[in-house]
PDB file of C-alpha atoms in Angstrom:
ATOM      1  CA  MET A   1     -16.144  36.724  18.449  1.00  0.00           C
ATOM      2  CA  LEU A   2     -15.520  38.820  15.344  1.00  0.00           C
ATOM      3  CA  SER A   3     -11.825  38.242  15.715  1.00  0.00           C
ATOM      4  CA  HIS A   4      -9.579  38.599  12.731  1.00  0.00           C
ATOM      5  CA  THR A   5      -8.738  34.977  12.051  1.00  0.00           C
ATOM      6  CA  SER A   6     -12.410  33.969  12.142  1.00  0.00           C
ATOM      7  CA  LEU A   7     -12.732  35.160   8.543  1.00  0.00           C
ATOM      8  CA  TYR A   8      -9.946  32.782   7.522  1.00  0.00           C
ATOM      9  CA  ILE A   9     -11.590  29.932   9.406  1.00  0.00           C
ATOM     10  CA  LEU A  10     -14.999  30.596   7.800  1.00  0.00           C
ATOM     11  CA  ASP A  11     -13.336  30.659   4.399  1.00  0.00           C
ATOM     12  CA  MET A  12     -11.648  27.330   5.077  1.00  0.00           C
ATOM     13  CA  ALA A  13     -15.039  25.933   6.165  1.00  0.00           C
ATOM     14  CA  LEU A  14     -16.320  26.923   2.722  1.00  0.00           C
ATOM     15  CA  MET A  15     -13.371  25.086   1.179  1.00  0.00           C
ATOM     16  CA  GLY A  16     -14.182  22.092   3.393  1.00  0.00           C
ATOM     17  CA  MET A  17     -17.717  22.028   1.983  1.00  0.00           C
ATOM     18  CA  GLY A  18     -16.173  21.660  -1.455  1.00  0.00           C
ATOM     19  CA  VAL A  19     -13.902  18.834  -0.280  1.00  0.00           C
ATOM     20  CA  TYR A  20     -16.916  17.076   1.262  1.00  0.00           C
ATOM     21  CA  ALA A  21     -18.937  17.357  -1.942  1.00  0.00           C
ATOM     22  CA  LEU A  22     -15.997  16.073  -3.976  1.00  0.00           C
ATOM     23  CA  ILE A  23     -15.510  12.995  -1.783  1.00  0.00           C
ATOM     24  CA  ALA A  24     -18.984  12.038  -0.576  1.00  0.00           C
ATOM     25  CA  LYS A  25     -21.329  12.869  -3.442  1.00  0.00           C
ATOM     26  CA  ARG A  26     -21.851  10.454  -6.320  1.00  0.00           C
ATOM     27  CA  HIS A  27     -23.538  12.749  -8.811  1.00  0.00           C
ATOM     28  CA  ILE A  28     -20.974  14.101 -11.289  1.00  0.00           C
ATOM     29  CA  ILE A  29     -22.497  17.588 -11.340  1.00  0.00           C
ATOM     30  CA  LYS A  30     -22.338  17.635  -7.524  1.00  0.00           C
ATOM     31  CA  LYS A  31     -18.625  16.805  -7.761  1.00  0.00           C
ATOM     32  CA  ILE A  32     -18.150  19.646 -10.241  1.00  0.00           C
ATOM     33  CA  ILE A  33     -20.004  21.933  -7.814  1.00  0.00           C
ATOM     34  CA  GLY A  34     -17.548  20.844  -5.114  1.00  0.00           C
ATOM     35  CA  VAL A  35     -14.550  21.759  -7.275  1.00  0.00           C
ATOM     36  CA  VAL A  36     -16.101  25.155  -8.089  1.00  0.00           C
ATOM     37  CA  THR A  37     -16.742  25.837  -4.387  1.00  0.00           C
ATOM     38  CA  MET A  38     -13.132  25.007  -3.526  1.00  0.00           C
ATOM     39  CA  GLU A  39     -11.988  27.366  -6.254  1.00  0.00           C
ATOM     40  CA  TYR A  40     -14.090  30.223  -4.853  1.00  0.00           C
ATOM     41  CA  ALA A  41     -12.751  29.623  -1.349  1.00  0.00           C
ATOM     42  CA  ILE A  42      -9.099  29.605  -2.419  1.00  0.00           C
ATOM     43  CA  ASN A  43      -9.440  32.756  -4.552  1.00  0.00           C
ATOM     44  CA  LEU A  44     -11.204  34.506  -1.693  1.00  0.00           C
ATOM     45  CA  PHE A  45      -8.529  33.392   0.765  1.00  0.00           C
ATOM     46  CA  LEU A  46      -5.732  34.928  -1.317  1.00  0.00           C
ATOM     47  CA  ILE A  47      -7.624  38.218  -1.516  1.00  0.00           C
ATOM     48  CA  LEU A  48      -8.318  38.128   2.234  1.00  0.00           C
ATOM     49  CA  VAL A  49      -4.600  37.678   2.962  1.00  0.00           C
ATOM     50  CA  GLY A  50      -3.809  40.745   0.861  1.00  0.00           C
ATOM     51  CA  TYR A  51      -6.441  42.974   2.496  1.00  0.00           C
ATOM     52  CA  ARG A  52      -5.222  45.995   4.424  1.00  0.00           C
ATOM     53  CA  ALA A  53      -7.583  47.274   7.118  1.00  0.00           C
ATOM     54  CA  GLY A  54      -9.530  50.238   5.750  1.00  0.00           C
ATOM     55  CA  GLY A  55      -7.605  49.990   2.485  1.00  0.00           C
ATOM     56  CA  ILE A  56      -8.604  51.542  -0.836  1.00  0.00           C
ATOM     57  CA  ALA A  57      -8.590  49.895  -4.257  1.00  0.00           C
ATOM     58  CA  PRO A  58      -5.157  50.147  -5.972  1.00  0.00           C
ATOM     59  CA  ILE A  59      -6.263  52.657  -8.616  1.00  0.00           C
ATOM     60  CA  GLU A  60      -4.814  56.141  -8.954  1.00  0.00           C
ATOM     61  CA  ASP A  61      -6.944  59.151  -9.773  1.00  0.00           C
ATOM     62  CA  ALA A  62      -6.785  62.926  -9.466  1.00  0.00           C
ATOM     63  CA  GLN A  63      -6.980  62.893  -5.674  1.00  0.00           C
ATOM     64  CA  ILE A  64      -4.883  59.808  -4.967  1.00  0.00           C
ATOM     65  CA  SER A  65      -1.195  59.862  -5.898  1.00  0.00           C
ATOM     66  CA  ALA A  66       1.233  56.944  -6.107  1.00  0.00           C
ATOM     67  CA  ALA A  67       2.652  57.755  -2.680  1.00  0.00           C
ATOM     68  CA  ASP A  68      -0.870  57.661  -1.229  1.00  0.00           C
ATOM     69  CA  LEU A  69      -1.388  54.263  -2.819  1.00  0.00           C
ATOM     70  CA  ALA A  70       1.799  52.898  -1.286  1.00  0.00           C
ATOM     71  CA  ALA A  71       0.593  54.049   2.116  1.00  0.00           C
ATOM     72  CA  ARG A  72      -3.095  53.073   1.931  1.00  0.00           C
ATOM     73  CA  ALA A  73      -3.997  50.661  -0.879  1.00  0.00           C
ATOM     74  CA  VAL A  74      -4.648  46.930  -0.556  1.00  0.00           C
ATOM     75  CA  ASP A  75      -2.130  44.452  -1.975  1.00  0.00           C
ATOM     76  CA  PRO A  76      -2.397  44.424  -5.819  1.00  0.00           C
ATOM     77  CA  LEU A  77      -0.258  41.337  -6.415  1.00  0.00           C
ATOM     78  CA  PRO A  78      -2.730  38.663  -5.187  1.00  0.00           C
ATOM     79  CA  GLN A  79      -5.450  40.479  -7.114  1.00  0.00           C
ATOM     80  CA  ALA A  80      -3.489  40.176 -10.356  1.00  0.00           C
ATOM     81  CA  LEU A  81      -2.777  36.486  -9.803  1.00  0.00           C
ATOM     82  CA  VAL A  82      -6.347  35.679  -8.718  1.00  0.00           C
ATOM     83  CA  LEU A  83      -7.606  37.377 -11.868  1.00  0.00           C
ATOM     84  CA  THR A  84      -5.625  34.774 -13.821  1.00  0.00           C
ATOM     85  CA  SER A  85      -6.910  31.983 -11.605  1.00  0.00           C
ATOM     86  CA  ILE A  86     -10.593  32.921 -12.031  1.00  0.00           C
ATOM     87  CA  VAL A  87     -10.362  32.814 -15.818  1.00  0.00           C
ATOM     88  CA  ILE A  88      -8.517  29.476 -15.740  1.00  0.00           C
ATOM     89  CA  GLY A  89     -11.280  28.200 -13.438  1.00  0.00           C
ATOM     90  CA  LEU A  90     -13.809  28.928 -16.176  1.00  0.00           C
ATOM     91  CA  GLY A  91     -11.713  26.896 -18.636  1.00  0.00           C
ATOM     92  CA  THR A  92     -11.463  23.883 -16.329  1.00  0.00           C
ATOM     93  CA  LEU A  93     -15.199  24.123 -15.594  1.00  0.00           C
ATOM     94  CA  ALA A  94     -15.963  23.986 -19.316  1.00  0.00           C
ATOM     95  CA  LEU A  95     -13.699  20.946 -19.688  1.00  0.00           C
ATOM     96  CA  MET A  96     -15.308  19.158 -16.706  1.00  0.00           C
ATOM     97  CA  ALA A  97     -18.829  19.912 -17.917  1.00  0.00           C
ATOM     98  CA  SER A  98     -18.076  18.601 -21.402  1.00  0.00           C
ATOM     99  CA  LEU A  99     -16.641  15.400 -19.918  1.00  0.00           C
ATOM    100  CA  ALA A 100     -19.803  15.027 -17.818  1.00  0.00           C
ATOM    101  CA  ILE A 101     -22.011  15.512 -20.879  1.00  0.00           C
ATOM    102  CA  LYS A 102     -20.043  12.871 -22.803  1.00  0.00           C
ATOM    103  CA  LEU A 103     -20.271  10.430 -19.881  1.00  0.00           C
ATOM    104  CA  TYR A 104     -24.037  10.943 -19.749  1.00  0.00           C
ATOM    105  CA  GLU A 105     -24.343  10.318 -23.466  1.00  0.00           C
ATOM    106  CA  LYS A 106     -22.392   7.065 -23.176  1.00  0.00           C
ATOM    107  CA  TYR A 107     -23.781   5.622 -19.923  1.00  0.00           C
ATOM    108  CA  LYS A 108     -27.192   7.422 -19.640  1.00  0.00           C
ATOM    109  CA  THR A 109     -26.547   8.257 -16.006  1.00  0.00           C
ATOM    110  CA  PHE A 110     -24.712  10.828 -13.877  1.00  0.00           C
ATOM    111  CA  ASP A 111     -24.211   8.370 -11.022  1.00  0.00           C
ATOM    112  CA  MET A 112     -20.500   7.759 -10.460  1.00  0.00           C
ATOM    113  CA  SER A 113     -20.842   4.337  -8.822  1.00  0.00           C
ATOM    114  CA  GLU A 114     -23.234   3.229 -11.572  1.00  0.00           C
ATOM    115  CA  ILE A 115     -20.657   4.222 -14.191  1.00  0.00           C
ATOM    116  CA  ASN A 116     -17.979   2.255 -12.310  1.00  0.00           C
ATOM    117  CA  ARG A 117     -20.186  -0.839 -12.374  1.00  0.00           C
ATOM    118  CA  LEU A 118     -21.107  -0.506 -16.054  1.00  0.00           C
ATOM    119  CA  ARG A 119     -17.523  -0.225 -17.256  1.00  0.00           C
ATOM    120  CA  GLY A 120     -15.969  -3.041 -19.226  1.00  0.00           C
TER     121      GLY A 120
ATOM    122  CA  MET B   1     -16.811  46.417   7.679  1.00  0.00           C
ATOM    123  CA  ILE B   2     -15.638  43.155   9.231  1.00  0.00           C
ATOM    124  CA  ALA B   3     -19.259  42.367  10.172  1.00  0.00           C
ATOM    125  CA  ILE B   4     -20.237  42.655   6.489  1.00  0.00           C
ATOM    126  CA  PHE B   5     -17.481  40.173   5.574  1.00  0.00           C
ATOM    127  CA  HIS B   6     -18.762  37.710   8.170  1.00  0.00           C
ATOM    128  CA  VAL B   7     -22.382  38.034   7.000  1.00  0.00           C
ATOM    129  CA  LEU B   8     -21.382  37.463   3.370  1.00  0.00           C
ATOM    130  CA  LEU B   9     -19.220  34.461   4.265  1.00  0.00           C
ATOM    131  CA  PHE B  10     -22.086  32.903   6.263  1.00  0.00           C
ATOM    132  CA  PHE B  11     -24.375  33.488   3.282  1.00  0.00           C
ATOM    133  CA  MET B  12     -21.875  31.735   1.021  1.00  0.00           C
ATOM    134  CA  ILE B  13     -21.493  28.768   3.351  1.00  0.00           C
ATOM    135  CA  ILE B  14     -25.280  28.351   3.578  1.00  0.00           C
ATOM    136  CA  GLY B  15     -25.555  28.685  -0.197  1.00  0.00           C
ATOM    137  CA  SER B  16     -22.949  26.003  -0.807  1.00  0.00           C
ATOM    138  CA  ALA B  17     -24.651  23.718   1.747  1.00  0.00           C
ATOM    139  CA  VAL B  18     -27.916  24.119  -0.193  1.00  0.00           C
ATOM    140  CA  ALA B  19     -26.078  23.460  -3.446  1.00  0.00           C
ATOM    141  CA  ILE B  20     -24.496  20.285  -2.116  1.00  0.00           C
ATOM    142  CA  GLU B  21     -27.514  18.802  -0.341  1.00  0.00           C
ATOM    143  CA  THR B  22     -30.537  19.706  -2.481  1.00  0.00           C
ATOM    144  CA  LYS B  23     -32.195  17.027  -4.604  1.00  0.00           C
ATOM    145  CA  ASN B  24     -33.032  19.055  -7.704  1.00  0.00           C
ATOM    146  CA  MET B  25     -29.922  19.615  -9.800  1.00  0.00           C
ATOM    147  CA  LEU B  26     -31.173  22.860 -11.356  1.00  0.00           C
ATOM    148  CA  SER B  27     -31.624  24.482  -7.946  1.00  0.00           C
ATOM    149  CA  ALA B  28     -28.183  23.192  -6.911  1.00  0.00           C
ATOM    150  CA  VAL B  29     -26.613  24.921  -9.904  1.00  0.00           C
ATOM    151  CA  ILE B  30     -28.489  28.150  -9.167  1.00  0.00           C
ATOM    152  CA  ALA B  31     -27.358  27.994  -5.522  1.00  0.00           C
ATOM    153  CA  VAL B  32     -23.770  27.796  -6.791  1.00  0.00           C
ATOM    154  CA  GLY B  33     -24.509  30.915  -8.802  1.00  0.00           C
ATOM    155  CA  ALA B  34     -25.662  32.649  -5.616  1.00  0.00           C
ATOM    156  CA  VAL B  35     -22.391  31.670  -3.924  1.00  0.00           C
ATOM    157  CA  GLY B  36     -20.423  33.055  -6.868  1.00  0.00           C
ATOM    158  CA  PHE B  37     -22.217  36.389  -6.762  1.00  0.00           C
ATOM    159  CA  GLY B  38     -21.582  36.493  -2.987  1.00  0.00           C
ATOM    160  CA  VAL B  39     -17.868  36.042  -3.711  1.00  0.00           C
ATOM    161  CA  SER B  40     -18.071  38.851  -6.243  1.00  0.00           C
ATOM    162  CA  LEU B  41     -19.709  41.195  -3.714  1.00  0.00           C
ATOM    163  CA  LEU B  42     -17.070  40.311  -1.140  1.00  0.00           C
ATOM    164  CA  PHE B  43     -14.297  41.087  -3.659  1.00  0.00           C
ATOM    165  CA  LEU B  44     -15.890  44.489  -4.168  1.00  0.00           C
ATOM    166  CA  PHE B  45     -15.883  45.205  -0.422  1.00  0.00           C
ATOM    167  CA  LEU B  46     -12.281  43.965  -0.124  1.00  0.00           C
ATOM    168  CA  GLY B  47     -11.009  46.667  -2.475  1.00  0.00           C
ATOM    169  CA  ALA B  48     -10.710  44.550  -5.611  1.00  0.00           C
ATOM    170  CA  PRO B  49     -13.129  45.958  -8.223  1.00  0.00           C
ATOM    171  CA  ASP B  50     -11.297  44.349 -11.168  1.00  0.00           C
ATOM    172  CA  ILE B  51     -11.760  40.878  -9.746  1.00  0.00           C
ATOM    173  CA  ALA B  52     -15.382  41.606  -8.840  1.00  0.00           C
ATOM    174  CA  ILE B  53     -16.162  42.470 -12.477  1.00  0.00           C
ATOM    175  CA  THR B  54     -14.305  39.408 -13.761  1.00  0.00           C
ATOM    176  CA  GLN B  55     -16.043  37.175 -11.237  1.00  0.00           C
ATOM    177  CA  VAL B  56     -19.500  38.396 -12.327  1.00  0.00           C
ATOM    178  CA  ILE B  57     -18.762  37.673 -15.988  1.00  0.00           C
ATOM    179  CA  VAL B  58     -17.179  34.286 -15.278  1.00  0.00           C
ATOM    180  CA  GLU B  59     -20.080  33.423 -12.964  1.00  0.00           C
ATOM    181  CA  ILE B  60     -22.664  34.109 -15.664  1.00  0.00           C
ATOM    182  CA  LEU B  61     -20.732  31.996 -18.174  1.00  0.00           C
ATOM    183  CA  SER B  62     -20.251  29.116 -15.746  1.00  0.00           C
ATOM    184  CA  LEU B  63     -23.965  29.193 -14.853  1.00  0.00           C
ATOM    185  CA  ILE B  64     -24.760  28.856 -18.549  1.00  0.00           C
ATOM    186  CA  ILE B  65     -22.329  25.937 -18.885  1.00  0.00           C
ATOM    187  CA  LEU B  66     -23.636  24.139 -15.788  1.00  0.00           C
ATOM    188  CA  ILE B  67     -27.300  24.637 -16.736  1.00  0.00           C
ATOM    189  CA  ARG B  68     -26.501  23.234 -20.182  1.00  0.00           C
ATOM    190  CA  ALA B  69     -24.900  20.229 -18.507  1.00  0.00           C
ATOM    191  CA  THR B  70     -27.858  19.555 -16.193  1.00  0.00           C
ATOM    192  CA  THR B  71     -31.032  20.346 -18.094  1.00  0.00           C
ATOM    193  CA  PHE B  72     -30.576  18.079 -21.103  1.00  0.00           C
ATOM    194  CA  ALA B  73     -30.707  15.089 -18.761  1.00  0.00           C
ATOM    195  CA  ASP B  74     -33.104  14.253 -15.952  1.00  0.00           C
ATOM    196  CA  ASN B  75     -32.279  16.895 -13.388  1.00  0.00           C
ATOM    197  CA  ARG B  76     -32.947  14.869 -10.273  1.00  0.00           C
ATOM    198  CA  ALA B  77     -30.234  13.750  -7.917  1.00  0.00           C
ATOM    199  CA  VAL B  78     -29.241  10.118  -8.247  1.00  0.00           C
ATOM    200  CA  GLU B  79     -28.527   9.406  -4.581  1.00  0.00           C
ATOM    201  CA  ARG B  80     -31.076   6.810  -3.542  1.00  0.00           C
ATOM    202  CA  LYS B  81     -29.212   5.226  -0.677  1.00  0.00           C
ATOM    203  CA  ILE B  82     -26.619   7.059   1.353  1.00  0.00           C
ATOM    204  CA  ASP B  83     -23.069   5.890   0.828  1.00  0.00           C
ATOM    205  CA  SER B  84     -22.050   5.911   4.478  1.00  0.00           C
ATOM    206  CA  PHE B  85     -18.368   5.146   3.938  1.00  0.00           C
ATOM    207  CA  ALA B  86     -17.923   8.045   1.542  1.00  0.00           C
ATOM    208  CA  THR B  87     -19.907  10.370   3.823  1.00  0.00           C
ATOM    209  CA  ILE B  88     -17.833   9.480   6.876  1.00  0.00           C
ATOM    210  CA  THR B  89     -14.601   9.826   4.897  1.00  0.00           C
ATOM    211  CA  GLY B  90     -15.731  13.190   3.553  1.00  0.00           C
ATOM    212  CA  LEU B  91     -16.681  14.509   6.990  1.00  0.00           C
ATOM    213  CA  PHE B  92     -13.403  13.221   8.436  1.00  0.00           C
ATOM    214  CA  PHE B  93     -11.368  15.003   5.792  1.00  0.00           C
ATOM    215  CA  LEU B  94     -13.474  18.153   6.248  1.00  0.00           C
ATOM    216  CA  GLY B  95     -12.698  18.213   9.981  1.00  0.00           C
ATOM    217  CA  PHE B  96      -9.051  17.306   9.454  1.00  0.00           C
ATOM    218  CA  PHE B  97      -8.672  19.993   6.820  1.00  0.00           C
ATOM    219  CA  VAL B  98     -10.195  22.752   8.955  1.00  0.00           C
ATOM    220  CA  MET B  99      -8.042  21.715  11.944  1.00  0.00           C
ATOM    221  CA  ALA B 100      -4.861  21.729   9.842  1.00  0.00           C
ATOM    222  CA  THR B 101      -5.607  25.134   8.360  1.00  0.00           C
ATOM    223  CA  VAL B 102      -6.374  26.646  11.778  1.00  0.00           C
ATOM    224  CA  TRP B 103      -2.984  25.357  12.921  1.00  0.00           C
ATOM    225  CA  ALA B 104      -1.330  26.801   9.813  1.00  0.00           C
ATOM    226  CA  PHE B 105      -2.896  30.241  10.326  1.00  0.00           C
ATOM    227  CA  SER B 106      -0.540  30.903  13.240  1.00  0.00           C
ATOM    228  CA  ASP B 107       2.228  31.558  10.692  1.00  0.00           C
ATOM    229  CA  LEU B 108       0.234  34.117   8.708  1.00  0.00           C
ATOM    230  CA  THR B 109       0.254  37.818   9.308  1.00  0.00           C
ATOM    231  CA  PRO B 110      -2.950  38.937  11.073  1.00  0.00           C
ATOM    232  CA  PHE B 111      -5.950  39.887   8.960  1.00  0.00           C
ATOM    233  CA  GLY B 112      -5.726  43.507   7.762  1.00  0.00           C
ATOM    234  CA  GLU B 113      -1.922  43.801   7.941  1.00  0.00           C
ATOM    235  CA  PRO B 114      -0.448  42.259   4.795  1.00  0.00           C
ATOM    236  CA  LEU B 115       3.294  41.940   4.290  1.00  0.00           C
ATOM    237  CA  MET B 116       3.481  43.768   0.927  1.00  0.00           C
ATOM    238  CA  VAL B 117       7.229  43.672   0.269  1.00  0.00           C
ATOM    239  CA  VAL B 118       7.119  43.454  -3.530  1.00  0.00           C
ATOM    240  CA  SER B 119       3.778  45.217  -3.792  1.00  0.00           C
ATOM    241  CA  GLN B 120       5.100  48.451  -2.302  1.00  0.00           C
ATOM    242  CA  ARG B 121       7.315  48.838  -5.345  1.00  0.00           C
ATOM    243  CA  TYR B 122       4.454  48.083  -7.717  1.00  0.00           C
ATOM    244  CA  LEU B 123       2.165  50.548  -5.944  1.00  0.00           C
ATOM    245  CA  ALA B 124       4.727  53.346  -5.902  1.00  0.00           C
ATOM    246  CA  GLY B 125       6.073  52.890  -9.417  1.00  0.00           C
ATOM    247  CA  SER B 126       3.229  51.562 -11.523  1.00  0.00           C
ATOM    248  CA  SER B 127       2.034  54.804 -13.078  1.00  0.00           C
ATOM    249  CA  ALA B 128       5.590  56.046 -13.724  1.00  0.00           C
ATOM    250  CA  GLU B 129       7.004  52.767 -15.058  1.00  0.00           C
ATOM    251  CA  THR B 130       4.084  51.262 -16.960  1.00  0.00           C
ATOM    252  CA  GLY B 131       1.727  54.195 -17.481  1.00  0.00           C
ATOM    253  CA  ALA B 132      -1.194  52.295 -15.942  1.00  0.00           C
ATOM    254  CA  VAL B 133      -3.139  54.121 -13.234  1.00  0.00           C
ATOM    255  CA  ASN B 134      -4.760  50.833 -12.295  1.00  0.00           C
ATOM    256  CA  VAL B 135      -1.967  48.936 -10.551  1.00  0.00           C
ATOM    257  CA  VAL B 136      -3.610  45.540 -11.140  1.00  0.00           C
ATOM    258  CA  ALA B 137      -3.627  46.180 -14.884  1.00  0.00           C
ATOM    259  CA  GLY B 138      -0.004  47.276 -14.635  1.00  0.00           C
ATOM    260  CA  VAL B 139       0.927  44.027 -12.908  1.00  0.00           C
ATOM    261  CA  ILE B 140      -0.895  41.641 -15.232  1.00  0.00           C
ATOM    262  CA  LEU B 141       0.003  43.383 -18.472  1.00  0.00           C
ATOM    263  CA  ASP B 142       3.513  44.674 -17.784  1.00  0.00           C
ATOM    264  CA  TYR B 143       5.311  43.389 -14.682  1.00  0.00           C
ATOM    265  CA  ARG B 144       3.992  39.845 -15.031  1.00  0.00           C
ATOM    266  CA  ALA B 145       2.928  39.748 -18.659  1.00  0.00           C
ATOM    267  CA  TYR B 146       4.433  36.283 -19.243  1.00  0.00           C
ATOM    268  CA  ASP B 147       2.049  34.964 -16.595  1.00  0.00           C
ATOM    269  CA  THR B 148      -0.877  36.356 -18.572  1.00  0.00           C
ATOM    270  CA  LEU B 149       0.524  34.793 -21.741  1.00  0.00           C
ATOM    271  CA  GLY B 150       0.593  31.421 -19.970  1.00  0.00           C
ATOM    272  CA  GLU B 151      -2.976  31.987 -18.806  1.00  0.00           C
ATOM    273  CA  ALA B 152      -4.117  32.600 -22.366  1.00  0.00           C
ATOM    274  CA  MET B 153      -2.369  29.389 -23.404  1.00  0.00           C
ATOM    275  CA  VAL B 154      -4.078  27.362 -20.654  1.00  0.00           C
ATOM    276  CA  LEU B 155      -7.446  28.849 -21.618  1.00  0.00           C
ATOM    277  CA  PHE B 156      -6.864  28.009 -25.284  1.00  0.00           C
ATOM    278  CA  THR B 157      -5.871  24.441 -24.387  1.00  0.00           C
ATOM    279  CA  SER B 158      -8.984  23.888 -22.273  1.00  0.00           C
ATOM    280  CA  VAL B 159     -11.276  25.294 -24.963  1.00  0.00           C
ATOM    281  CA  LEU B 160      -9.574  23.003 -27.483  1.00  0.00           C
ATOM    282  CA  GLY B 161     -10.052  20.054 -25.126  1.00  0.00           C
ATOM    283  CA  ALA B 162     -13.745  20.813 -24.623  1.00  0.00           C
ATOM    284  CA  PHE B 163     -14.197  21.152 -28.375  1.00  0.00           C
ATOM    285  CA  VAL B 164     -12.518  17.811 -29.050  1.00  0.00           C
ATOM    286  CA  ILE B 165     -14.533  16.058 -26.326  1.00  0.00           C
ATOM    287  CA  LEU B 166     -17.886  17.460 -27.422  1.00  0.00           C
ATOM    288  CA  ARG B 167     -17.424  16.796 -31.130  1.00  0.00           C
ATOM    289  CA  ARG B 168     -19.920  14.201 -32.309  1.00  0.00           C
ATOM    290  CA  ARG B 169     -17.534  12.188 -34.453  1.00  0.00           C
ATOM    291  CA  GLY B 170     -14.899  12.687 -37.116  1.00  0.00           C
ATOM    292  CA  LYS B 171     -15.763  14.419 -40.336  1.00  0.00           C
ATOM    293  CA  LYS B 172     -15.240  11.254 -42.384  1.00  0.00           C
ATOM    294  CA  PRO B 173     -17.860   8.448 -42.129  1.00  0.00           C
ATOM    295  CA  LEU B 174     -16.594   5.397 -40.279  1.00  0.00           C
ATOM    296  CA  ASP B 175     -17.163   2.899 -43.115  1.00  0.00           C
ATOM    297  CA  GLU B 176     -15.417   4.947 -45.761  1.00  0.00           C
ATOM    298  CA  ALA B 177     -11.965   3.718 -46.778  1.00  0.00           C
ATOM    299  CA  ASP B 178      -8.924   5.974 -46.765  1.00  0.00           C
ATOM    300  CA  THR B 179      -8.391   7.385 -50.223  1.00  0.00           C
ATOM    301  CA  GLU B 180      -5.767   9.976 -49.520  1.00  0.00           C
ATOM    302  CA  GLN B 181      -2.310   9.032 -48.370  1.00  0.00           C
ATOM    303  CA  PHE B 182      -0.135  11.247 -46.239  1.00  0.00           C
ATOM    304  CA  GLY B 183       3.446  11.015 -45.098  1.00  0.00           C
ATOM    305  CA  ILE B 184       5.959   8.582 -46.583  1.00  0.00           C
ATOM    306  CA  ILE B 185       4.279   6.411 -49.218  1.00  0.00           C
ATOM    307  CA  SER B 186       6.054   3.097 -49.535  1.00  0.00           C
ATOM    308  CA  ASP B 187       5.514   2.115 -53.160  1.00  0.00           C
TER     309      ASP B 187
END
């Protein structure tokens, strides 16, 4: 059963957990947790796509030359782009958390449906 | 090696299930932290040490932010009655999403055999062209440096947004009249 697409499917199940939390939960922090879980799953998926079986990290040293890297290393391009994405994820998390804190200060609750009812 | 990946992914799925379903918000946040460190470990096994280090640091910072957001309030979950419509919709979209992605995976290359058309050039020429022995550093700081510049701009904008949102109020008291005039003064 350890086939090679089962890793992709497990990763998408993790992403689905995030989608479920984002849609079904009413607590704002739970929604933020859903977004963070989706982010993890997508970053991990891009790295999984770039993985070469038995590959080494794309770093040269005394034993490993550039030609060796081209033959054996994993894909460095998704790694570089995911590095950007992880840091941007931290920025969006800080923005979401500050919005949640402000909403709590105004409405004294984290419940999304309660906030909808109190508006106006 | 593939067995390790499966074990770590199962651990992460269980961790996120705990984070989503538990009642105490502090334990939910800490379960998310466990998932993040699982991702970091998996990055390390997948041959991406740079991302593993970054993920650990970002995970610690996001744990601090989330704990700050939960502990100043009552940290219990607010769900008293189950919202059945939202739950059914969420489960439906979960199933639909997994089905659609499984269908889309038929167009991908199999796991372990990436395409690597552009990356071959980066891997072969990074140390000669950019002087970086770490190819990931060569890509983010030389080949795609404008991308990193945009990332820094997005990060700056989000920090600015969080600062503006969290500020208590303006520096000037609300009942104080404007004494200074800016711009075009009419008289």
